[in-house]
mmCIF file of C-alpha atoms in Angstrom:
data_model
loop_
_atom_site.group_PDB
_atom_site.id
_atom_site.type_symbol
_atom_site.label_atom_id
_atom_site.label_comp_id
_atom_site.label_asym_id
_atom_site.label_seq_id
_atom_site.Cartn_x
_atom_site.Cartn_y
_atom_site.Cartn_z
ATOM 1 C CA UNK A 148 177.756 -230.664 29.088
ATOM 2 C CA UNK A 149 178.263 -232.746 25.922
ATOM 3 C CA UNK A 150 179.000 -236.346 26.341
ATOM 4 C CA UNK A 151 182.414 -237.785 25.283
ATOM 5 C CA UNK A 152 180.849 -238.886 22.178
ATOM 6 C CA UNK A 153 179.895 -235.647 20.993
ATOM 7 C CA UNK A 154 183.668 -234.489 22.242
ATOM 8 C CA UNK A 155 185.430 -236.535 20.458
ATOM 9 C CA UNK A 156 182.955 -236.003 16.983
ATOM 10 C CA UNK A 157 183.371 -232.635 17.096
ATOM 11 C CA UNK A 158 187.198 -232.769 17.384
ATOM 12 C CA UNK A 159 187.817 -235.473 14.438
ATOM 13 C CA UNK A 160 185.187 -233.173 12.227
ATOM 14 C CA UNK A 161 187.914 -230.093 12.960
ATOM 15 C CA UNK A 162 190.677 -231.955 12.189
ATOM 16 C CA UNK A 163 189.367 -233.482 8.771
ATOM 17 C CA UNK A 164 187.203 -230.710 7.577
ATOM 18 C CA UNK A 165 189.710 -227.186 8.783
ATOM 19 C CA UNK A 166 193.014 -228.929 9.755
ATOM 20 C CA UNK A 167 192.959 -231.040 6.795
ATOM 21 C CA UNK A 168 194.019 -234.204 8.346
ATOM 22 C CA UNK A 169 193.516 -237.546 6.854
ATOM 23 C CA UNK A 170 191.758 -240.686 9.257
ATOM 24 C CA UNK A 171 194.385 -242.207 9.856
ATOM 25 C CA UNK A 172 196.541 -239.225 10.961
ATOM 26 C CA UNK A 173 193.154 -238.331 13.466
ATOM 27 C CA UNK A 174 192.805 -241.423 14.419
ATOM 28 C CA UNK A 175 196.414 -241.600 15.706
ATOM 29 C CA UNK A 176 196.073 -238.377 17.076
ATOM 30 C CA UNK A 177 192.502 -239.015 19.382
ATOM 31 C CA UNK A 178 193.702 -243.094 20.108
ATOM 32 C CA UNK A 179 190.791 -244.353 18.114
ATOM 33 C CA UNK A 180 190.497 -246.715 15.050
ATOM 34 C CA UNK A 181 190.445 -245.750 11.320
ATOM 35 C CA UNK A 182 186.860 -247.451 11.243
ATOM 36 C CA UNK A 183 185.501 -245.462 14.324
ATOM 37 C CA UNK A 184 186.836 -242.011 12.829
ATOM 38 C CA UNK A 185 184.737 -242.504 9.473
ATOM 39 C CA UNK A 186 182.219 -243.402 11.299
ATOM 40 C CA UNK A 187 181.953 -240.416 13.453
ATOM 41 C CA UNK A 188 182.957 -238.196 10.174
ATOM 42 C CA UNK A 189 179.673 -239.557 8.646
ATOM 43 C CA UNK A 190 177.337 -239.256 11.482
ATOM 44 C CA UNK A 191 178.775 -235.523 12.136
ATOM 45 C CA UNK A 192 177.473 -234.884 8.667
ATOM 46 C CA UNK A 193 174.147 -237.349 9.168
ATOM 47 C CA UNK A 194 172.940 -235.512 12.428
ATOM 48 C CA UNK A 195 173.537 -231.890 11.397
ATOM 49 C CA UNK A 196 176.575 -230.842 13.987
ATOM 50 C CA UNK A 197 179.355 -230.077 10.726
ATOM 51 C CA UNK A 198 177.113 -228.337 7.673
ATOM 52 C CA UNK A 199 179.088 -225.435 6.625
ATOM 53 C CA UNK A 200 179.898 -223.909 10.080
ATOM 54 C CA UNK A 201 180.126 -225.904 13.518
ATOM 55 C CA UNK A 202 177.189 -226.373 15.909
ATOM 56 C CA UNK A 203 178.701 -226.492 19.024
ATOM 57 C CA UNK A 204 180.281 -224.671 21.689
ATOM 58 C CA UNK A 205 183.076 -227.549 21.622
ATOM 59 C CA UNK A 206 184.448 -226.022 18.355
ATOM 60 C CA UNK A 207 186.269 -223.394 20.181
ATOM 61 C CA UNK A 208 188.001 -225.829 22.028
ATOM 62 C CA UNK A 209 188.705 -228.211 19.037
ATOM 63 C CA UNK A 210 190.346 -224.885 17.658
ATOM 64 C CA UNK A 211 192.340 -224.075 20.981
ATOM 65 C CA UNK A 212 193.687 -227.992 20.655
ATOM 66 C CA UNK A 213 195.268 -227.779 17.174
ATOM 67 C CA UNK A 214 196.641 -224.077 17.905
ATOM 68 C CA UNK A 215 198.468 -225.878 21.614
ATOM 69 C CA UNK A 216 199.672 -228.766 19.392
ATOM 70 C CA UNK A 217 201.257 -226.714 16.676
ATOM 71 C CA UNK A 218 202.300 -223.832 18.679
ATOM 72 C CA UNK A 219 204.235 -226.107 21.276
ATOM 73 C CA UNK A 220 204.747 -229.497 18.960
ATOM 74 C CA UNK A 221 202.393 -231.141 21.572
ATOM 75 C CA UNK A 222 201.519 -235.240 20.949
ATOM 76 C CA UNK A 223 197.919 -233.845 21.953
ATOM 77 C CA UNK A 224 195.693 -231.630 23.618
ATOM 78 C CA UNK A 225 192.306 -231.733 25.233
ATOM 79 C CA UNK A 226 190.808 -228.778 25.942
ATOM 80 C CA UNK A 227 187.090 -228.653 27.821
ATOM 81 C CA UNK A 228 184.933 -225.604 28.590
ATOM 82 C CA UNK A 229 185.980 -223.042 31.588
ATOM 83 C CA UNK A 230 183.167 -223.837 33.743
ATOM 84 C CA UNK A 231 181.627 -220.826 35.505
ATOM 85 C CA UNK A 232 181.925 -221.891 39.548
ATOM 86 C CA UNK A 233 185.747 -222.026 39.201
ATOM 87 C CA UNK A 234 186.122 -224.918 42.074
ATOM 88 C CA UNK A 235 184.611 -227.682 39.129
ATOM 89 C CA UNK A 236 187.365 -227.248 36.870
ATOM 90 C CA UNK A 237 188.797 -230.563 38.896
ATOM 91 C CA UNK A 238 185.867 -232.287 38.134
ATOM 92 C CA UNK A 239 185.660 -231.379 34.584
ATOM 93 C CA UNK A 240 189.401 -231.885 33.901
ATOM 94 C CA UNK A 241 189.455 -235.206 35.399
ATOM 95 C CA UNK A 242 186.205 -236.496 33.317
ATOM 96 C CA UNK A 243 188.385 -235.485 30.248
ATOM 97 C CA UNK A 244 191.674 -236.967 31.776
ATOM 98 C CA UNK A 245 189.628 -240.178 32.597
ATOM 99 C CA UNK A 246 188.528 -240.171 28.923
ATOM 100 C CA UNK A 247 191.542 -239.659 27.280
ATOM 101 C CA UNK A 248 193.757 -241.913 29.195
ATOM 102 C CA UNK A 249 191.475 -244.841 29.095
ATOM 103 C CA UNK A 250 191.441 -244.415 25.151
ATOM 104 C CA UNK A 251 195.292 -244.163 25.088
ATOM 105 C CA UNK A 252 195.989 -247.126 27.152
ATOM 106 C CA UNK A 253 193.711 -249.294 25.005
ATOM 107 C CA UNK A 254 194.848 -248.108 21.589
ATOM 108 C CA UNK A 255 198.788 -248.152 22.674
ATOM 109 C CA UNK A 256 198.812 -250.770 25.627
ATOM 110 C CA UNK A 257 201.530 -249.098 27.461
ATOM 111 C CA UNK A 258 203.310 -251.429 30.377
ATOM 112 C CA UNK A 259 203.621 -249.127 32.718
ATOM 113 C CA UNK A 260 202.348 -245.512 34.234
ATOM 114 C CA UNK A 261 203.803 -242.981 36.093
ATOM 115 C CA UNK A 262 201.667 -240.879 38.470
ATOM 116 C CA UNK A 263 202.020 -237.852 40.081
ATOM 117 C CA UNK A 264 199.211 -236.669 42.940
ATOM 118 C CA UNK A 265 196.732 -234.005 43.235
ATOM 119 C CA UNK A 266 192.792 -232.911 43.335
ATOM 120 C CA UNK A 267 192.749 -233.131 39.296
ATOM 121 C CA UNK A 268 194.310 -236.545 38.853
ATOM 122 C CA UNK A 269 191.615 -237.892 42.482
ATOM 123 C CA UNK A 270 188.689 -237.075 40.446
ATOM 124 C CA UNK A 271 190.527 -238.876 37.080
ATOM 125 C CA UNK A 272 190.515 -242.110 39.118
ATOM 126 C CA UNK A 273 186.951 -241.041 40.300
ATOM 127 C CA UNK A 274 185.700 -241.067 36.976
ATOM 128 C CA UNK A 275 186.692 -243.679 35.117
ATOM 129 C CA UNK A 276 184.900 -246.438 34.710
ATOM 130 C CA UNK A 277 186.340 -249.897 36.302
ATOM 131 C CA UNK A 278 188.053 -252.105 34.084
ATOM 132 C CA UNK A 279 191.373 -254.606 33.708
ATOM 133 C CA UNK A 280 193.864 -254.074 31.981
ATOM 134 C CA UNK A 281 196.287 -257.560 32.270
ATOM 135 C CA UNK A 282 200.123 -256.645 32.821
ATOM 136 C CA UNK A 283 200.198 -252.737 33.351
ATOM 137 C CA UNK A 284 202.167 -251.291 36.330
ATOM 138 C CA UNK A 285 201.511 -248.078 38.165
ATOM 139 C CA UNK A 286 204.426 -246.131 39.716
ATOM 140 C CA UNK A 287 204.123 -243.330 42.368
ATOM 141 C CA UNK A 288 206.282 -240.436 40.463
ATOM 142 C CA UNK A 289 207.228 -238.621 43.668
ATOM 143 C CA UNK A 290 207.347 -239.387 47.460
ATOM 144 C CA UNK A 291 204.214 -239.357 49.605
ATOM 145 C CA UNK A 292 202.991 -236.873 52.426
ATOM 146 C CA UNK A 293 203.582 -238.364 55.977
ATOM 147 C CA UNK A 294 200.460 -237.808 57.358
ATOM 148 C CA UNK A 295 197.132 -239.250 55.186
ATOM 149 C CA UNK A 296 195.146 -238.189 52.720
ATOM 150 C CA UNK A 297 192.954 -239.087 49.827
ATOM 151 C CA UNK A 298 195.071 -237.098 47.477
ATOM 152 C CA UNK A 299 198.117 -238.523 48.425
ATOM 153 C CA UNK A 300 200.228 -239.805 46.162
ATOM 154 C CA UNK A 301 199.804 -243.226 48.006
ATOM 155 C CA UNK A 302 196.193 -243.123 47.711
ATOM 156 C CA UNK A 303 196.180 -241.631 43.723
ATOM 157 C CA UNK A 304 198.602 -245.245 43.362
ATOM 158 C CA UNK A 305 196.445 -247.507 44.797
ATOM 159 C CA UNK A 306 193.390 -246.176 43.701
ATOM 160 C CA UNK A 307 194.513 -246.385 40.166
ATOM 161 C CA UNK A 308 195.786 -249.888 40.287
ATOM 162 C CA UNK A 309 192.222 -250.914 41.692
ATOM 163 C CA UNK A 310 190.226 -248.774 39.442
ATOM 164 C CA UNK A 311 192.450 -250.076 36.109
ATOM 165 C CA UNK A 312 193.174 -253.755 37.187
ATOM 166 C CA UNK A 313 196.924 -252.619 37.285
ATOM 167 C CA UNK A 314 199.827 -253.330 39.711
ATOM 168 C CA UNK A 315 200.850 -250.658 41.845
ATOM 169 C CA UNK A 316 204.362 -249.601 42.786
ATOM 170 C CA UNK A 317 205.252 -246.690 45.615
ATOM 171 C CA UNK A 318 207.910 -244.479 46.019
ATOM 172 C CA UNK A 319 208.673 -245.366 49.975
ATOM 173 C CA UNK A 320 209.693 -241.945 50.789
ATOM 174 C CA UNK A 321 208.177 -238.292 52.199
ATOM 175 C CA UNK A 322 208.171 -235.750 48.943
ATOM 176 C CA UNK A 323 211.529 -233.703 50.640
ATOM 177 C CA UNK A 324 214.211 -235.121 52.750
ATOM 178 C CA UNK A 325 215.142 -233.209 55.307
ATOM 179 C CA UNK A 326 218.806 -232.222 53.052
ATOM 180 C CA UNK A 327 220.070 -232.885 50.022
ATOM 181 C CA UNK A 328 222.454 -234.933 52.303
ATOM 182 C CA UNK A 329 219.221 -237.455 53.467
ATOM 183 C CA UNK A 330 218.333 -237.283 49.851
ATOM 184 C CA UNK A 331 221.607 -238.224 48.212
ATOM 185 C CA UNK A 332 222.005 -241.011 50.885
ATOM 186 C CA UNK A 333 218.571 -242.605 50.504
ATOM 187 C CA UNK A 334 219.287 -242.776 46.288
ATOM 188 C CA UNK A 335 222.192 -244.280 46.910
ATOM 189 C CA UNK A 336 220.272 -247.036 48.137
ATOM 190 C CA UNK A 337 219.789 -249.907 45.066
ATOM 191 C CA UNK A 338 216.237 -250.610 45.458
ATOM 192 C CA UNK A 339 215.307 -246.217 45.272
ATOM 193 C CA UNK A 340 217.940 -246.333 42.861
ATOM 194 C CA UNK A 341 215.695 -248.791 40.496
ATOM 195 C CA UNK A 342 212.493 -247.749 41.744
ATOM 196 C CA UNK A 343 213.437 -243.748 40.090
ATOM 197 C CA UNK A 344 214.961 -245.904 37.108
ATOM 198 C CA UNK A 345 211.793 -247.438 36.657
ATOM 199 C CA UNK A 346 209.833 -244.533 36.242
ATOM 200 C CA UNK A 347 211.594 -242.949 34.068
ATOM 201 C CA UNK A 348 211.358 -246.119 32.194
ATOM 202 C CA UNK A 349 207.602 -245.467 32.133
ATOM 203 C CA UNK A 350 205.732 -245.375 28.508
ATOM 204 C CA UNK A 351 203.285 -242.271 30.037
ATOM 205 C CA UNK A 352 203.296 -240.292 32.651
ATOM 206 C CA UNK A 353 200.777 -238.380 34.190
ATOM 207 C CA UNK A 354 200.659 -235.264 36.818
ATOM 208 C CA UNK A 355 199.449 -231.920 37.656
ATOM 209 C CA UNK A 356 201.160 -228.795 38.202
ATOM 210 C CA UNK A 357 200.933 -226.633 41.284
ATOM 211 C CA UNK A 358 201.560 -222.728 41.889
ATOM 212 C CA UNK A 359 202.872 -221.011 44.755
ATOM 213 C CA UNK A 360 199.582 -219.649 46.336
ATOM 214 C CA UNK A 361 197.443 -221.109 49.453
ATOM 215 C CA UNK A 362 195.220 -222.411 46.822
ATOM 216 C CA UNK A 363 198.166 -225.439 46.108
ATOM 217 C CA UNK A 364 198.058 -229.110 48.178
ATOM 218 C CA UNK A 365 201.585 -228.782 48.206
ATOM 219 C CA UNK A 366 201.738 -225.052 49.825
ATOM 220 C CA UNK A 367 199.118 -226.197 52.172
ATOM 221 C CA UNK A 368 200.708 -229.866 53.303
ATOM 222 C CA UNK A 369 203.906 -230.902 51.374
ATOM 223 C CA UNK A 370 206.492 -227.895 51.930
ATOM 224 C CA UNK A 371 208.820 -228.955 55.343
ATOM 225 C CA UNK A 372 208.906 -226.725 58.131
ATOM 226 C CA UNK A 373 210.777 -223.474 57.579
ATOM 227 C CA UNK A 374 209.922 -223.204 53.942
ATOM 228 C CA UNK A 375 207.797 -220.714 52.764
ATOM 229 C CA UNK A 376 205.892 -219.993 49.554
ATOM 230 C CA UNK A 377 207.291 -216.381 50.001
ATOM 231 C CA UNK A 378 211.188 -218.013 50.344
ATOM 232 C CA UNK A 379 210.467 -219.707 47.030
ATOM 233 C CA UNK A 380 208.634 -216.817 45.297
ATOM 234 C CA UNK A 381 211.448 -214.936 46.316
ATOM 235 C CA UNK A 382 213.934 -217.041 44.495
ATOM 236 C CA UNK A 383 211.658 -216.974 41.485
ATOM 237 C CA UNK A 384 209.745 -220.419 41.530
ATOM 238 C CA UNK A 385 205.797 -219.778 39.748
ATOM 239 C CA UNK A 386 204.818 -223.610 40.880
ATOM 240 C CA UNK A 387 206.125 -227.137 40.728
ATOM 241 C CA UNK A 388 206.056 -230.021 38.560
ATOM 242 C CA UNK A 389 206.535 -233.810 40.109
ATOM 243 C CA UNK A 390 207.773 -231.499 43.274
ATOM 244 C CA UNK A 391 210.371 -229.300 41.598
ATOM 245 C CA UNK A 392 209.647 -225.533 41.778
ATOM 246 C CA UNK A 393 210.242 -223.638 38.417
ATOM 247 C CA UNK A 394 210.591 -220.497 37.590
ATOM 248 C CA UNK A 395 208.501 -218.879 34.560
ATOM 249 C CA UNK A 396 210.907 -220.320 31.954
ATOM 250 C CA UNK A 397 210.304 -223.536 33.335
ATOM 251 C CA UNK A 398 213.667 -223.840 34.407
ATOM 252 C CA UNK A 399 214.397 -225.261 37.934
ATOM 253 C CA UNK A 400 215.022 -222.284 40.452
ATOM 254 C CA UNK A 401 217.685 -222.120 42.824
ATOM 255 C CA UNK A 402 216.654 -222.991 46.168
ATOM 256 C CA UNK A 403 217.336 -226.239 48.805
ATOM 257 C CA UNK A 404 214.140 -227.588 48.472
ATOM 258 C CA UNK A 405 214.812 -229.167 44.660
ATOM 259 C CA UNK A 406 217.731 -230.833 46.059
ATOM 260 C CA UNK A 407 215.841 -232.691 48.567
ATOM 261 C CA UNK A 408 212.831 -233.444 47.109
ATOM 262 C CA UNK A 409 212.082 -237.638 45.953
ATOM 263 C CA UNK A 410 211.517 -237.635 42.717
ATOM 264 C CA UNK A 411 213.330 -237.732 39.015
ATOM 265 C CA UNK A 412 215.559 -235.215 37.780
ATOM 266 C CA UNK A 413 213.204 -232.951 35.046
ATOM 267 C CA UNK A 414 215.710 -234.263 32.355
ATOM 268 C CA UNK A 415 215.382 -237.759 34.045
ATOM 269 C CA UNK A 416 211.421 -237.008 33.705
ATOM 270 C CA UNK A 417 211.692 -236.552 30.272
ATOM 271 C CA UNK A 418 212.990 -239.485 29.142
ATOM 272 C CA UNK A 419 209.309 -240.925 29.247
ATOM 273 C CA UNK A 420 207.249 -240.341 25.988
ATOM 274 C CA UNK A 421 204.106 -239.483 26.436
ATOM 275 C CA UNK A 422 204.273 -237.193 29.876
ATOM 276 C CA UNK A 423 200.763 -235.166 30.295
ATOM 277 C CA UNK A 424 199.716 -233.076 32.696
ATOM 278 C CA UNK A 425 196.297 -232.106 33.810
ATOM 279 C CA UNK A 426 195.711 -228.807 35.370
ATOM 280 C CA UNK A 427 193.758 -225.735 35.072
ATOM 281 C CA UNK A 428 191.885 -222.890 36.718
ATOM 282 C CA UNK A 429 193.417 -219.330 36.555
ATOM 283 C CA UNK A 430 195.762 -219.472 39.434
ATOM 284 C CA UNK A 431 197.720 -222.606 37.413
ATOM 285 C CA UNK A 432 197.617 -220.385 34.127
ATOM 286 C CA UNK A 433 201.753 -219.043 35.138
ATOM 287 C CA UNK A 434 202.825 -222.441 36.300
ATOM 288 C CA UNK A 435 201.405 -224.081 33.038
ATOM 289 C CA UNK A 436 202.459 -221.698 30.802
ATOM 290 C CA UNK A 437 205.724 -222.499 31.907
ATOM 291 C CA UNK A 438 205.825 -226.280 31.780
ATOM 292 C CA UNK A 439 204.351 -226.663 28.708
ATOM 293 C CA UNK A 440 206.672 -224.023 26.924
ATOM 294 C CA UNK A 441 209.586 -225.782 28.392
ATOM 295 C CA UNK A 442 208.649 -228.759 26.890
ATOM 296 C CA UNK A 443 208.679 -231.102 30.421
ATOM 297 C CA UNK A 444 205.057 -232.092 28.833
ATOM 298 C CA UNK A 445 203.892 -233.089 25.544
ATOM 299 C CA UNK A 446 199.995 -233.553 26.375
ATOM 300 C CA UNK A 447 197.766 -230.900 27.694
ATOM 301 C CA UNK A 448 195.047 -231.382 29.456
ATOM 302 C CA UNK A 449 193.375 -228.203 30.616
ATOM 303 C CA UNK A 450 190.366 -225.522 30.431
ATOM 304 C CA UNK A 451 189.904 -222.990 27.687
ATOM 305 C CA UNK A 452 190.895 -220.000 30.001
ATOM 306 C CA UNK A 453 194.023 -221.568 30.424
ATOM 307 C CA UNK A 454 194.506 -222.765 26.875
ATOM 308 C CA UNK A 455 193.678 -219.042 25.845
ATOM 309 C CA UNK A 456 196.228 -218.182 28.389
ATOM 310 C CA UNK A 457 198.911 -220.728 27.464
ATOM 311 C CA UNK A 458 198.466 -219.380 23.424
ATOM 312 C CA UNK A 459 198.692 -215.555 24.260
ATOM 313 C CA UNK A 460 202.120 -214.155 23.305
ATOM 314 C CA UNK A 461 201.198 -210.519 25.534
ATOM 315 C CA UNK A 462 200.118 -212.922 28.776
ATOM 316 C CA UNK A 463 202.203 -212.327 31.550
ATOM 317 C CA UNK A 464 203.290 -215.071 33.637
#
């Protein structure tokens, strides 16, 4: 596998040399400085990987990453390799998230993060390297599982905070109430009432998306008793976002279980400006397909199976 380096060469070459942008628009667009993109332009040149064609296999995904940002008006994309044993794509993904968010934060200094949970944003934390970064805040975007485990969204929190020298802030509650009743009455309280304001007041936020298959955490340990992923198939859902089950639209479905669950409204959600979400493999492909055409994200992080996926009008989701 190429090393970030090489990643990020190959994707300012594409957008200078075939998109046509200037440095300064690519070096908006990858969180970089004006300075590094020339340099990287030249040494593209220097070492032989842009000559008249490109020399890597990253091309196709520097290609699948323009077509997601124009086709869905996307801030930005980051599209890696499929990887051929199917159970790394959460390894690979969160190398690329770890990459990517560590540039944003220290091009755009953002005050605070919002954070979902999830296999794909464990290995982010597990992958970036340590450092400090004075002043930001880390906010749990949804409510935790009751029993433990290291993808809680407890654990994603405070691992975070420790890994980035940030603050971290929880969301004191189970992911569903056990009504909409419990719910209602527990966001009536002031201090839930702030803690959902605050993350809404968030400058990025970051989760995954799950589908509706024994293959999702959230199938396996989130749903309460007497839910089933049949009862929400039934009623339409393809997966969740921050808890919320959608249907292919992305449009919430209509079933209990979104009326009890701890975390923002989707229109609440999307209120903060840079919201990505990190996800891939093929069983995702539905459940991304419809978050990112619905606009609830406006960074993609994902694999090129899923990008292909996400960019093919006769897919079926």
């Amino acid at each position: 596998m190429q090393d970030e380096s090489e990643d990020l060469m190959v994707q300012a070459a594409w957008y200078y040399h075939v998109e046509g942008m200037t440095q300064a628009g690519i070096a908006e667009r990858l969180n970089l400085t004006r300075r590094r993109v020339n340099e990287m332009l030249a040494q593209a040149h220097e070492t032989g990987l842009v000559s008249v064609h490109f020399n890597s296999p990253l091309s196709l995904c520097a290609e699948l990453e323009a077509r997601l940002c124009n086709r869905f008006g996307l801030e930005a994309a980051v599209v890696v390799p499929t990887p051929s044993e199917p159970t790394l794509v959460h390894k690979v993904l969160g190398k690329a998230t770890a990459d990517y968010l560590t540039r944003l934060i220290n091009a755009r200094k953002p005050h605070a993060i919002g954070l979902g949970w999830g296999t794909t944003l464990r290995e982010t934390i597990m992958s970036a390297r340590p450092q400090n970064f004075e002043g930001l805040e880390v906010y749990s975007i949804m409510g935790g599982l009751t029993h433990g485990t290291e993808i809680n969204t407890f654990e994603i929190v405070r691992s975070f905070a420790e890994r980035f020298g940030a603050s971290g802030n929880y969301l004191v509650a189970p992911i569903y109430m056990d009504s909409a009743e419990a719910r209602e009455a527990i966001v009536a309280q002031s201090s839930f009432r702030k803690a959902l304001q605050a993350i809404c007041n968030a400058d990025v936020g970051l989760v995954s998306v799950g589908d509706v298959s024994d293959k999702s955490l959230q199938v396996r340990y989130g749903l309460p008793d007497g839910v089933s992923p049949h009862d929400l198939v039934s009623s339409g859902a393809v997966g969740d976002v921050i808890g919320r089950y959608v249907d292919s639209e992305g449009r919430q479905i209509d079933h209990p279980l979104n009326h009890q669950v701890m975390s923002p409204e989707l229109d609440d959600f999307r209120k903060i400006p840079t919201r990505i979400v990190a996800s891939g493999g093929q069983h995702k492909h539905a459940i991304m397909r419809a978050v990112v055409a619905a606009g609830h994200v406006n960074v993609v992080i994902t694999d090129a199976a899923c990008a292909t996926h996400l960019l093919d009008d006769r897919a079926e989701v």
